[in-house]
Coordinates of C-alpha atoms and ligand atoms in Angstrom, one line a residue:
M142 CA 15.9 -31.4 16.1
K143 CA 13.5 -31.8 12.9
K144 CA 10.8 -33.2 14.8
R145 CA 11.1 -30.8 17.8
I146 CA 10.9 -28.0 15.6
L147 CA 8.2 -29.3 13.8
A148 CA 6.3 -30.2 17.1
S149 CA 6.9 -26.9 18.7
S150 CA 5.8 -24.9 15.6
L151 CA 2.7 -26.9 15.4
I152 CA 1.8 -26.4 19.3
T153 CA 2.6 -22.4 18.7
V154 CA 0.2 -22.2 15.4
I155 CA -2.7 -24.5 17.0
F156 CA -2.2 -22.3 20.1
A157 CA -2.2 -19.1 18.4
L158 CA -5.4 -20.3 16.4
I159 CA -7.4 -21.1 19.5
V160 CA -6.6 -17.9 20.9
V161 CA -7.4 -15.9 17.8
T162 CA -10.4 -17.7 17.6
C163 CA -11.5 -17.7 21.0
S164 CA -11.1 -14.1 21.3
F165 CA -12.7 -13.5 17.7
I166 CA -16.0 -15.1 19.0
A167 CA -15.9 -13.6 21.9
L168 CA -15.5 -10.2 20.4
V169 CA -18.1 -10.8 17.6
N170 CA -20.8 -12.2 20.1
I171 CA -20.6 -9.3 22.3
K172 CA -21.3 -7.2 19.4
E173 CA -24.0 -9.4 18.2
I174 CA -25.3 -9.5 21.8
D175 CA -25.3 -5.7 21.6
K176 CA -27.2 -5.6 18.1
T177 CA -29.7 -7.9 19.8
K178 CA -30.4 -5.7 22.7
E179 CA -30.7 -2.6 20.4
I180 CA -33.2 -4.3 18.0
L181 CA -34.8 -5.2 21.3
S182 CA -34.9 -1.6 22.7
T183 CA -36.4 -0.6 19.3
Y184 CA -39.3 -3.4 19.6
N185 CA -39.8 -2.4 23.1
E186 CA -40.3 1.3 21.7
V187 CA -42.4 0.6 18.6
I188 CA -44.7 -1.5 20.8
I189 CA -45.3 1.5 23.6
K190 CA -45.3 4.1 21.0
N191 CA -48.1 2.4 19.0
N192 CA -49.5 0.5 22.1
I193 CA -49.8 -2.7 20.6
F194 CA -49.7 -5.3 23.4
N195 CA -52.1 -7.8 22.1
D196 CA -50.5 -11.3 21.2
K197 CA -51.2 -11.0 17.7
D198 CA -49.2 -8.0 17.3
L199 CA -46.4 -8.9 19.4
N200 CA -46.3 -12.2 17.5
E201 CA -45.2 -10.5 14.9
F202 CA -41.7 -9.1 16.2
S203 CA -38.6 -11.5 15.4
I204 CA -35.1 -11.4 15.1
N205 CA -33.0 -14.1 12.8
R206 CA -36.4 -15.6 11.7
T207 CA -37.0 -16.2 15.5
K208 CA -39.9 -15.1 17.3
V209 CA -39.0 -12.7 20.2
R210 CA -40.7 -12.9 23.1
F211 CA -42.5 -10.4 25.2
T212 CA -43.1 -10.4 28.9
I213 CA -45.4 -7.7 30.4
V214 CA -44.5 -7.5 34.5
D215 CA -46.5 -5.0 36.6
S216 CA -44.9 -3.1 39.6
E217 CA -45.5 -6.3 41.8
G218 CA -43.7 -8.5 39.9
N219 CA -46.6 -10.1 38.5
V220 CA -46.4 -11.3 34.7
I221 CA -49.4 -9.6 33.3
N222 CA -48.9 -11.1 29.8
D223 CA -45.9 -13.3 28.0
T224 CA -46.2 -14.2 24.6
D225 CA -44.6 -17.8 25.3
N226 CA -46.0 -18.9 28.2
D227 CA -48.7 -18.9 31.2
N228 CA -48.9 -18.5 34.6
L229 CA -45.5 -17.3 35.4
E230 CA -43.9 -16.9 38.9
N231 CA -43.2 -13.6 40.2
H232 CA -40.7 -11.7 38.2
L233 CA -39.4 -8.8 40.5
D234 CA -36.3 -10.4 41.1
R235 CA -35.5 -10.7 37.5
E236 CA -32.6 -7.6 37.5
E237 CA -33.5 -6.4 34.0
I238 CA -36.9 -5.9 35.4
E239 CA -35.8 -4.0 38.9
E240 CA -33.5 -2.2 36.7
A241 CA -35.9 -1.1 34.3
F242 CA -38.3 0.0 36.9
K243 CA -35.5 2.2 38.3
N244 CA -33.8 3.6 35.6
G245 CA -36.5 3.3 32.6
N246 CA -34.2 0.8 30.6
A247 CA -32.2 -2.4 31.4
S248 CA -30.7 -5.3 29.6
T249 CA -29.1 -8.5 30.6
T250 CA -27.9 -11.8 29.0
R251 CA -28.4 -14.6 31.5
F252 CA -29.8 -18.0 32.0
S253 CA -33.8 -18.1 31.8
N254 CA -35.1 -20.2 34.9
T255 CA -38.4 -20.4 32.8
Q256 CA -36.7 -21.4 29.5
G257 CA -33.9 -23.1 30.4
I258 CA -31.4 -21.9 28.1
D259 CA -29.4 -18.4 27.8
V260 CA -31.3 -16.0 26.5
V261 CA -30.8 -12.2 26.1
Y262 CA -33.0 -9.5 27.6
Y263 CA -34.1 -6.2 27.3
A264 CA -36.6 -4.5 29.5
T265 CA -38.3 -1.1 29.1
K266 CA -40.4 0.9 31.5
I267 CA -43.8 1.8 29.8
D268 CA -45.3 3.8 33.1
E269 CA -44.9 3.2 36.9
N270 CA -46.8 0.1 37.2
T271 CA -45.7 -1.7 33.8
V272 CA -42.6 -2.9 32.2
I273 CA -42.1 -4.5 28.8
R274 CA -39.6 -6.9 28.4
A275 CA -38.4 -8.4 25.2
S276 CA -36.2 -11.5 25.1
V277 CA -34.7 -13.9 22.7
P278 CA -32.6 -16.8 23.1
L279 CA -28.5 -16.0 23.1
S280 CA -28.5 -19.4 20.6
N281 CA -29.9 -17.0 18.2
V282 CA -27.9 -14.4 18.4
R283 CA -24.3 -16.4 18.4
V284 CA -22.7 -15.9 15.3
F285 CA -20.6 -18.9 15.6
S286 CA -23.3 -21.9 15.6
E287 CA -22.7 -25.3 15.0
G288 CA -23.1 -24.6 11.3
Y289 CA -19.9 -22.9 11.0
I290 CA -18.0 -25.5 12.6
K291 CA -17.4 -27.5 9.3
Y292 CA -16.0 -24.2 7.9
Y293 CA -14.2 -23.4 10.7
I294 CA -12.6 -27.2 10.5
I295 CA -11.3 -26.8 7.0
I296 CA -9.8 -23.2 7.8
I297 CA -8.2 -24.8 10.7
I298 CA -6.5 -27.7 8.5
F299 CA -6.1 -25.4 6.0
V300 CA -3.9 -23.1 8.4
I301 CA -2.3 -26.3 10.1
L302 CA -1.0 -27.2 6.7
L303 CA 0.2 -23.8 5.5
S304 CA 2.0 -23.6 8.8
L305 CA 3.6 -27.4 8.1
G306 CA 4.8 -26.1 5.1
L307 CA 6.2 -23.1 6.4
S308 CA 7.8 -24.9 9.3
L309 CA 9.5 -27.3 6.7
K310 CA 10.5 -24.5 4.9
L311 CA 12.0 -23.0 8.1
I312 CA 13.6 -26.3 9.2
R313 CA 15.2 -26.7 5.7
A314 CA 16.6 -23.0 6.3
I315 CA 18.2 -24.0 9.8
I316 CA 19.0 -28.0 9.5
Y317 CA 20.7 -27.8 6.2
P318 CA 23.5 -25.3 7.4
V319 CA 23.7 -27.4 10.9
K320 CA 24.1 -30.5 9.1
E321 CA 26.5 -29.0 6.8
L322 CA 28.4 -27.7 9.5
E323 CA 28.3 -31.0 11.1
M324 CA 29.5 -32.7 8.0
A325 CA 32.4 -30.2 7.6
T326 CA 33.2 -30.7 11.5
Y327 CA 33.4 -33.9 11.0
K328 CA 35.6 -34.3 8.1
I329 CA 37.7 -31.7 10.0
A330 CA 38.1 -33.9 13.0
N331 CA 39.3 -37.0 10.9
G332 CA 42.0 -35.0 8.8
D333 CA 40.6 -33.2 5.9
Y334 CA 41.4 -29.8 6.7
S335 CA 40.8 -28.4 3.1
R336 CA 36.9 -29.2 4.2
R337 CA 35.1 -25.7 4.3
V338 CA 31.3 -25.0 4.6
N339 CA 29.2 -23.5 1.7
I340 CA 26.7 -21.5 2.9
F341 CA 26.6 -17.9 1.8
T342 CA 23.3 -16.4 3.5
N343 CA 23.4 -13.3 5.2
D344 CA 22.0 -14.2 8.5
E345 CA 23.5 -15.3 11.7
I346 CA 24.0 -18.8 10.1
G347 CA 26.1 -17.3 7.3
S348 CA 28.3 -15.6 9.9
L349 CA 28.6 -18.8 11.8
A350 CA 29.6 -20.6 8.7
S351 CA 32.1 -17.7 7.8
T352 CA 33.6 -17.9 11.2
F353 CA 33.6 -21.9 11.2
N354 CA 35.2 -21.3 7.6
D355 CA 38.1 -18.9 9.1
M356 CA 38.6 -21.1 12.1
A357 CA 39.2 -24.1 9.9
E358 CA 41.9 -21.9 7.6
Q359 CA 43.6 -21.2 10.6
L360 CA 43.5 -24.7 12.2
Q361 CA 44.9 -25.9 8.6
S362 CA 47.8 -23.5 8.3
R363 CA 48.7 -24.2 12.0
I364 CA 48.5 -27.9 11.4
S365 CA 50.4 -27.7 8.1
D366 CA 53.1 -25.7 9.9
S367 CA 53.4 -28.0 12.7
A368 CA 53.5 -30.7 10.2
D369 CA 56.3 -29.0 8.8
K370 CA 58.0 -28.3 11.7
Q371 CA 57.4 -31.9 12.4
N372 CA 59.0 -33.3 9.3
K373 CA 62.0 -30.9 9.7
L374 CA 62.4 -32.3 13.3
E375 CA 62.4 -35.9 11.9
A376 CA 64.6 -35.3 9.5
I377 CA 67.0 -33.6 11.3
L378 CA 66.9 -36.3 13.9
E379 CA 67.2 -39.0 11.7
S380 CA 70.1 -37.5 9.5
M381 CA 71.8 -36.6 12.9
E382 CA 75.3 -38.6 13.5
S383 CA 75.0 -38.7 17.1
G384 CA 72.2 -40.5 19.1
V385 CA 68.9 -38.2 20.5
I386 CA 66.9 -39.8 23.4
A387 CA 63.7 -37.7 24.9
V388 CA 62.3 -39.7 28.3
D389 CA 59.5 -38.3 30.7
N390 CA 59.7 -38.0 34.7
K391 CA 58.6 -41.5 34.5
Q392 CA 61.7 -42.8 32.0
N393 CA 59.3 -43.5 29.1
V394 CA 60.6 -43.0 26.0
I395 CA 58.9 -39.7 24.2
L396 CA 61.4 -39.8 21.3
I397 CA 64.4 -41.9 19.9
N398 CA 66.5 -41.2 16.4
P399 CA 67.5 -44.1 14.3
Y400 CA 71.1 -43.4 15.2
A401 CA 70.4 -44.1 18.8
K402 CA 68.3 -47.3 18.1
N403 CA 71.3 -48.3 16.1
L404 CA 73.6 -47.6 19.0
F405 CA 71.8 -49.7 21.5
G406 CA 70.8 -52.4 19.3
I407 CA 66.8 -51.2 19.3
N408 CA 65.2 -52.4 16.4
R409 CA 61.5 -51.8 16.8
D410 CA 59.5 -48.9 18.0
I411 CA 60.0 -48.4 21.9
I412 CA 57.6 -44.9 22.0
G413 CA 55.7 -44.9 25.6
E414 CA 58.0 -48.0 26.9
N415 CA 60.3 -47.5 29.8
I416 CA 63.8 -47.1 28.4
S417 CA 65.6 -49.3 30.8
E418 CA 64.2 -52.3 29.5
Y419 CA 65.9 -51.2 26.0
I420 CA 69.3 -49.9 27.1
I421 CA 71.1 -52.0 29.6
D422 CA 73.8 -50.0 31.0
Y423 CA 73.7 -48.9 34.4
D424 CA 75.9 -45.8 33.9
I425 CA 73.7 -44.5 31.6
I426 CA 70.0 -45.3 33.0
S427 CA 71.1 -43.6 36.5
F428 CA 72.8 -40.5 34.6
M429 CA 69.2 -40.4 33.0
R430 CA 67.4 -40.8 36.4
N431 CA 69.4 -38.0 38.3
V432 CA 68.1 -34.5 38.9
P433 CA 67.6 -33.0 35.7
E434 CA 70.2 -30.3 35.2
I435 CA 72.6 -30.1 32.2
E436 CA 75.5 -32.1 32.5
T437 CA 77.6 -34.2 30.2
K438 CA 79.8 -37.3 31.0
E439 CA 81.7 -39.6 29.0
I440 CA 80.7 -43.5 29.5
K441 CA 82.0 -47.0 28.2
L442 CA 79.1 -48.9 26.7
M443 CA 79.6 -52.7 27.0
H444 CA 76.4 -54.1 25.2
P445 CA 75.6 -54.4 22.2
I446 CA 78.9 -53.4 20.9
P447 CA 81.8 -52.1 23.1
R448 CA 81.7 -48.1 22.7
E449 CA 83.0 -45.3 24.0
L450 CA 80.1 -42.2 24.1
R451 CA 79.7 -39.2 25.5
I452 CA 76.2 -38.2 26.6
K453 CA 74.7 -34.8 27.7
K454 CA 71.7 -34.4 29.1
A455 CA 69.1 -31.7 29.2
P456 CA 65.9 -31.3 31.0
I457 CA 62.5 -30.5 29.1
I458 CA 60.7 -27.7 30.5
N459 CA 56.5 -27.0 29.7
S460 CA 54.8 -23.4 29.5
R461 CA 54.4 -23.6 33.1
K462 CA 58.3 -24.1 33.7
I463 CA 58.0 -27.5 35.0
P464 CA 60.7 -30.2 34.3
I465 CA 58.5 -32.7 32.3
G466 CA 61.4 -35.2 31.3
I467 CA 65.2 -35.2 29.7
V468 CA 66.7 -35.1 26.4
V469 CA 69.5 -37.1 26.6
T470 CA 72.3 -36.4 23.4
V471 CA 74.4 -39.4 22.5
L472 CA 77.8 -39.2 20.8
D473 CA 79.8 -42.2 19.5
I474 CA 83.7 -41.2 20.4
T475 CA 85.3 -44.2 20.0
D476 CA 86.7 -43.1 16.9
I477 CA 88.0 -40.2 18.5
K478 CA 89.3 -41.6 21.1
R479 CA 91.3 -44.4 19.1
L480 CA 92.5 -41.5 16.7
E481 CA 93.8 -39.6 20.3
N482 CA 95.3 -43.4 21.3
M483 CA 96.6 -43.7 18.1
R484 CA 98.4 -39.9 17.9
S485 CA 99.9 -40.2 21.5
Q486 CA 100.9 -43.7 20.9
F487 CA 102.3 -42.5 17.3
V488 CA 105.0 -39.9 19.3
A489 CA 105.4 -42.0 22.3
N490 CA 106.3 -44.6 19.3
V491 CA 108.6 -41.7 17.3
S492 CA 110.0 -40.4 20.4
H493 CA 111.3 -44.1 21.4
E494 CA 112.6 -44.9 17.8
L495 CA 114.6 -41.9 17.7
K496 CA 115.6 -42.1 21.4
T497 CA 117.4 -45.3 20.6
P498 CA 120.0 -44.3 17.6
L499 CA 120.0 -41.1 19.4
T500 CA 121.4 -42.5 22.5
S501 CA 123.6 -44.8 20.6
I502 CA 125.6 -42.3 18.6
K503 CA 125.9 -40.0 22.1
G504 CA 127.2 -43.0 23.8
F505 CA 129.7 -44.0 21.2
A506 CA 130.2 -39.8 20.4
E507 CA 131.7 -39.7 24.2
T508 CA 133.5 -42.7 24.3
L509 CA 135.7 -42.0 21.0
K510 CA 137.2 -38.7 22.8
Y511 CA 138.7 -41.1 25.3
V512 CA 139.7 -43.9 22.4
E513 CA 143.3 -44.0 21.4
D514 CA 143.5 -46.8 18.9
N515 CA 143.0 -46.1 15.7
N516 CA 140.8 -49.7 14.8
T517 CA 138.4 -49.3 17.8
R518 CA 137.9 -45.5 16.6
N519 CA 136.7 -46.5 13.2
K520 CA 134.9 -49.2 14.3
F521 CA 132.9 -46.6 16.5
L522 CA 132.9 -44.2 13.8
D523 CA 131.2 -47.2 11.7
I524 CA 128.5 -47.6 14.3
I525 CA 127.7 -44.0 14.7
D526 CA 127.5 -43.7 10.8
K527 CA 125.2 -46.5 11.1
E528 CA 123.1 -45.3 13.6
A529 CA 123.0 -41.6 11.9
E530 CA 121.9 -43.9 8.5
R531 CA 119.3 -45.3 10.6
L532 CA 118.1 -42.1 11.9
T533 CA 117.8 -40.7 8.5
T534 CA 115.7 -43.5 7.0
L535 CA 113.4 -43.4 10.2
I536 CA 113.4 -39.7 9.6
N537 CA 112.8 -40.0 5.8
D538 CA 110.2 -42.8 6.4
I539 CA 108.0 -40.4 9.2
L540 CA 108.2 -37.6 6.5
I541 CA 107.0 -40.0 3.4
L542 CA 104.2 -41.2 5.6
S543 CA 103.2 -37.9 7.2
N544 CA 103.4 -36.4 3.5
I545 CA 101.2 -39.3 2.1
E546 CA 98.7 -38.5 5.2
N547 CA 98.4 -35.2 4.8
S548 CA 98.1 -34.8 0.7
N549 CA 94.4 -35.2 0.4
K550 CA 94.7 -34.7 -3.3
M551 CA 97.0 -37.2 -5.4
K552 CA 98.9 -36.2 -8.7
E553 CA 97.1 -37.7 -11.5
E554 CA 99.4 -38.6 -14.3
E555 CA 99.2 -41.7 -16.4
F556 CA 102.2 -44.1 -16.4
N557 CA 103.3 -47.2 -17.0
P558 CA 103.3 -49.6 -14.1
S559 CA 105.3 -52.1 -15.7
E560 CA 108.4 -49.3 -16.3
V561 CA 108.3 -48.5 -12.6
I562 CA 108.6 -51.8 -11.6
E563 CA 111.2 -52.3 -14.0
D564 CA 113.4 -49.3 -12.4
V565 CA 112.7 -50.6 -9.0
I566 CA 114.1 -54.4 -10.3
N567 CA 117.2 -52.4 -11.7
M568 CA 118.1 -50.8 -8.4
F569 CA 118.4 -54.7 -7.0
V570 CA 120.0 -56.7 -9.7
N571 CA 122.4 -59.5 -9.0
N572 CA 123.0 -58.7 -5.5
F573 CA 121.9 -56.0 -2.8
N574 CA 123.5 -56.0 1.0
N575 CA 125.8 -59.0 -0.3
K576 CA 122.5 -60.9 -1.0
E577 CA 122.2 -63.0 -4.3
V578 CA 119.0 -61.5 -5.6
K579 CA 116.8 -62.9 -8.5
I580 CA 113.7 -61.1 -9.5
C581 CA 111.4 -62.5 -12.1
F582 CA 108.9 -59.9 -13.6
E583 CA 106.0 -61.6 -15.2
D584 CA 104.2 -58.5 -17.3
K585 CA 100.6 -59.2 -18.0
G586 CA 99.1 -56.2 -16.7
T587 CA 97.6 -53.0 -18.0
K588 CA 100.3 -50.2 -19.4
I589 CA 98.3 -47.3 -18.2
L590 CA 97.3 -46.8 -14.8
I591 CA 96.2 -42.9 -13.6
G592 CA 98.3 -41.4 -10.2
D593 CA 100.9 -40.4 -9.0
R594 CA 103.9 -42.1 -10.2
D595 CA 106.7 -41.6 -7.4
K596 CA 104.4 -43.0 -5.0
F597 CA 103.8 -46.2 -6.7
Y598 CA 107.3 -46.5 -7.1
Q599 CA 108.1 -45.6 -3.5
M600 CA 105.3 -48.6 -2.7
M601 CA 107.0 -51.2 -5.1
L602 CA 110.4 -50.1 -3.7
N603 CA 109.2 -50.6 -0.1
L604 CA 107.7 -54.3 -1.1
V605 CA 111.0 -55.2 -3.0
E606 CA 113.1 -53.8 -0.1
N607 CA 111.3 -55.9 2.4
A608 CA 111.3 -59.1 0.5
I609 CA 115.3 -58.9 0.1
K610 CA 115.4 -57.9 3.7
Y611 CA 113.2 -60.8 5.3
S612 CA 115.0 -63.4 3.0
N613 CA 118.1 -65.8 3.5
D614 CA 121.2 -65.0 1.2
S615 CA 120.2 -66.3 -2.0
V616 CA 116.6 -64.3 -2.6
K617 CA 114.4 -65.1 -5.5
I618 CA 111.6 -62.6 -6.1
N619 CA 108.8 -63.4 -8.4
I620 CA 106.6 -60.1 -9.6
K621 CA 103.7 -60.9 -11.5
T622 CA 101.2 -58.1 -13.1
Y623 CA 97.9 -58.9 -14.7
E624 CA 94.5 -57.6 -15.2
N625 CA 90.8 -58.9 -14.3
K626 CA 88.1 -57.0 -15.5
D627 CA 88.3 -53.4 -14.2
Y628 CA 91.3 -54.3 -12.0
A629 CA 94.8 -54.1 -12.2
Y630 CA 96.8 -56.5 -9.8
V631 CA 100.1 -56.5 -8.9
E632 CA 102.0 -59.7 -6.9
V633 CA 105.2 -59.5 -4.6
E634 CA 105.9 -62.6 -3.7
D635 CA 109.5 -63.9 -2.0
N636 CA 110.9 -66.9 -0.7
G637 CA 111.9 -65.3 2.2
M638 CA 111.3 -66.2 6.3
G639 CA 107.4 -65.6 6.0
I640 CA 105.3 -63.5 8.7
P641 CA 103.9 -65.7 12.0
K642 CA 100.2 -66.2 11.3
E643 CA 99.1 -64.1 14.6
D644 CA 101.4 -60.7 13.3
L645 CA 99.8 -60.8 9.7
P646 CA 96.6 -58.5 11.1
R647 CA 99.1 -55.9 12.6
I648 CA 101.9 -55.9 9.8
F649 CA 100.4 -52.6 8.4
E650 CA 100.5 -50.7 11.8
R651 CA 103.1 -48.2 11.9
F652 CA 106.0 -49.2 13.7
Y653 CA 104.9 -52.8 13.9
R654 CA 107.7 -55.0 13.7
V655 CA 107.0 -58.9 13.8
D656 CA 110.3 -59.7 15.8
K657 CA 112.5 -57.2 17.1
S658 CA 115.3 -60.3 17.4
R659 CA 114.6 -59.8 13.5
A660 CA 116.7 -56.8 13.5
K661 CA 116.9 -55.9 10.1
G662 CA 117.3 -52.4 10.7
G663 CA 113.6 -51.5 9.7
T664 CA 111.6 -48.8 11.1
G665 CA 108.5 -50.5 10.7
L666 CA 106.8 -47.9 8.7
G667 CA 107.5 -49.7 5.4
L668 CA 104.3 -51.5 5.1
A669 CA 102.4 -48.6 6.8
I670 CA 103.4 -46.6 3.8
V671 CA 102.5 -49.1 1.5
K672 CA 99.0 -49.3 2.9
H673 CA 98.4 -45.5 2.7
I674 CA 100.1 -45.3 -0.9
T675 CA 97.3 -48.2 -2.2
K676 CA 94.6 -46.5 -0.4
M677 CA 95.3 -43.2 -2.3
F678 CA 94.9 -45.6 -5.7
N679 CA 91.6 -46.5 -4.2
G680 CA 93.1 -50.2 -3.8
E681 CA 93.8 -52.5 -1.7
I682 CA 96.3 -54.9 0.0
Y683 CA 96.4 -58.4 0.7
V684 CA 99.1 -60.7 2.4
D685 CA 99.4 -64.4 2.3
S686 CA 102.5 -65.8 4.1
I687 CA 103.9 -69.4 5.3
L688 CA 106.6 -69.2 7.7
N689 CA 110.0 -70.2 6.5
K690 CA 108.5 -70.7 3.1
G691 CA 107.7 -67.1 1.6
T692 CA 105.3 -64.4 1.7
K693 CA 103.0 -63.0 -1.3
F694 CA 101.7 -59.3 -0.9
T695 CA 99.0 -58.5 -3.7
I696 CA 98.0 -55.1 -4.6
K697 CA 94.4 -54.9 -6.1
I698 CA 93.9 -51.4 -8.1
R699 CA 90.7 -50.2 -9.9
K700 CA 91.8 -49.2 -13.4
T701 CA 90.6 -45.7 -14.1
K702 CA 89.3 -45.7 -17.6
K703 CA 91.1 -44.0 -20.2
L704 CA 89.8 -40.8 -21.9
T705 CA 89.2 -43.0 -25.2
D706 CA 87.2 -45.5 -23.4
F707 CA 84.5 -43.3 -23.2
I708 CA 84.3 -42.4 -27.2
F709 CA 82.0 -45.5 -28.4
Ligands
ADP199 P1 110.4 -52.5 8.4 O1 110.5 -51.1 7.8 O2 110.3 -52.3 9.7 O3 110.6 -53.6 7.8 P2 107.3 -52.9 7.5 O4 106.6 -52.2 7.8 O5 108.0 -52.8 6.3 O6 108.8 -52.5 8.6 O7 107.3 -54.4 7.9 C1 106.8 -54.8 9.4 C2 107.2 -56.3 9.4 O8 106.6 -57.0 8.6 C3 108.4 -56.2 9.5 O9 109.0 -56.3 10.6 C4 108.7 -57.9 9.0 O10 109.1 -58.2 10.2 C5 107.7 -58.2 8.5 N1 107.9 -58.0 6.9 C6 107.0 -57.2 6.0 N2 107.8 -57.8 4.7 C7 108.0 -58.8 5.4 C8 108.5 -60.1 3.9 N3 108.7 -59.8 2.7 N4 108.8 -61.2 4.5 C9 108.8 -61.5 5.7 N5 108.6 -60.4 6.9 C10 107.9 -59.5 6.4

């Protein structure tokens, strides 16, 4: 660019110089020739007027120190006299001579055959028979002769240098802003959107720069807008508790959020890759492949972890209203399904549990109408009473459980767990249900717990009751409390019938009873209640059991710090 501007401005300057010089020379020459012709005409008239035709006088006339040549020609064209040459040919064909005979005066500038150079002629008629012609070589007239060339070259060099200097200034005025614009464009293209150009001229380049800066401003604000939107979208997608996958029409992944990746066991970036290589589930892939319409479906995922999913797809439409892919949202409904299952199972269990004693009560009550014998009648009444008792226990347990489940905040009172345990022990001293009961209490635990005292009581009651229920006639129970670091521990150990290993994981489930044949009149809700209460205390419960040897339940509760603990 720089070179091109330099070359074209130099060419222009040189061309202009040539044109100007030529025109100037031509103009000046014409003027000088005219002036010479005038002088020659004056010389002719002076000679005619003074009648001085001898060579001596004629040789006195000169122009620019060059002697003027005079030629006198008669009407026949014969050269009567010539100051420079003898024996000249007939001159009638010379145009200035011919015209002078016709019009009195004539001048011309032409090549002289006699002298072999360009010559300026002026012919004046003396009388009808003679014409005098004065002439000087054209070289004598030219202002721009060889002598001036050196000055001319100096001027040309000076003009060229001047024009070079001006061109460089012009280049700087054009190239610098263009370079600045180029640099700014490069920086912006490389992500530096804050870059602006510093051109403050009032010309076209200035207005181009300010338009460029406006454009950069808009670009920056749009890009930061879209980056904000992108960040928001990413934050939403990343924090979502459901999976989002967007694929194009060829099933290549456009977007996938961490939840979806986790769900399908994908642990690397798969943008641009085909989704069917990563989700090994025919149902999901064919659901994604079908015609893009809004649709919802429930699918059982087998790999990597069995899950129940609800998936919904919707088409992605571009600005020309053409579907370019689909977006699929995946909701993990495994827990919801399990809860639904549990609920319906709970209802079925409750109905079943209630039905058994009720059927029994109804049956005995109906039979009672026809029983006359007092003994049998009393026996039947006892059974009805027992069944009613069972029904009450069952309903009580259900109520306790639902009460625990529904109360989301526990009472917060300070109580001494040892006192509560003593109260429970006192309920069963010596014997219970005709069993010999021996309870040892080794109390090395905390004296303060914070929470609901009644619930703690209920928990201990259930554990001790079970220990007695599932033991032989001679029951020995060891209750221990102790502390370790921030935790309070309570152990209830018996020497009873124990629990089979395979049942251990399920004994805390509602209505789960180890063996129906044990038939101790339990509701199957006791340990479910215990588990819920330990959860309310932010604790955990563990069980160890050896069949026919005994069972040990251990409760671990985090001790809540007393207020005084916080004061230094
Ligand atoms: P239930 O009200 O029927 O006793 P639980 O939920 O309290 O129901 O107990 C569930 C099952 O766990 C019982 O059916 C019983 O077989 C077993 N079980 C609970 N505690 C003990 C224990 N201390 N010794 C042996 N088995 C027990």
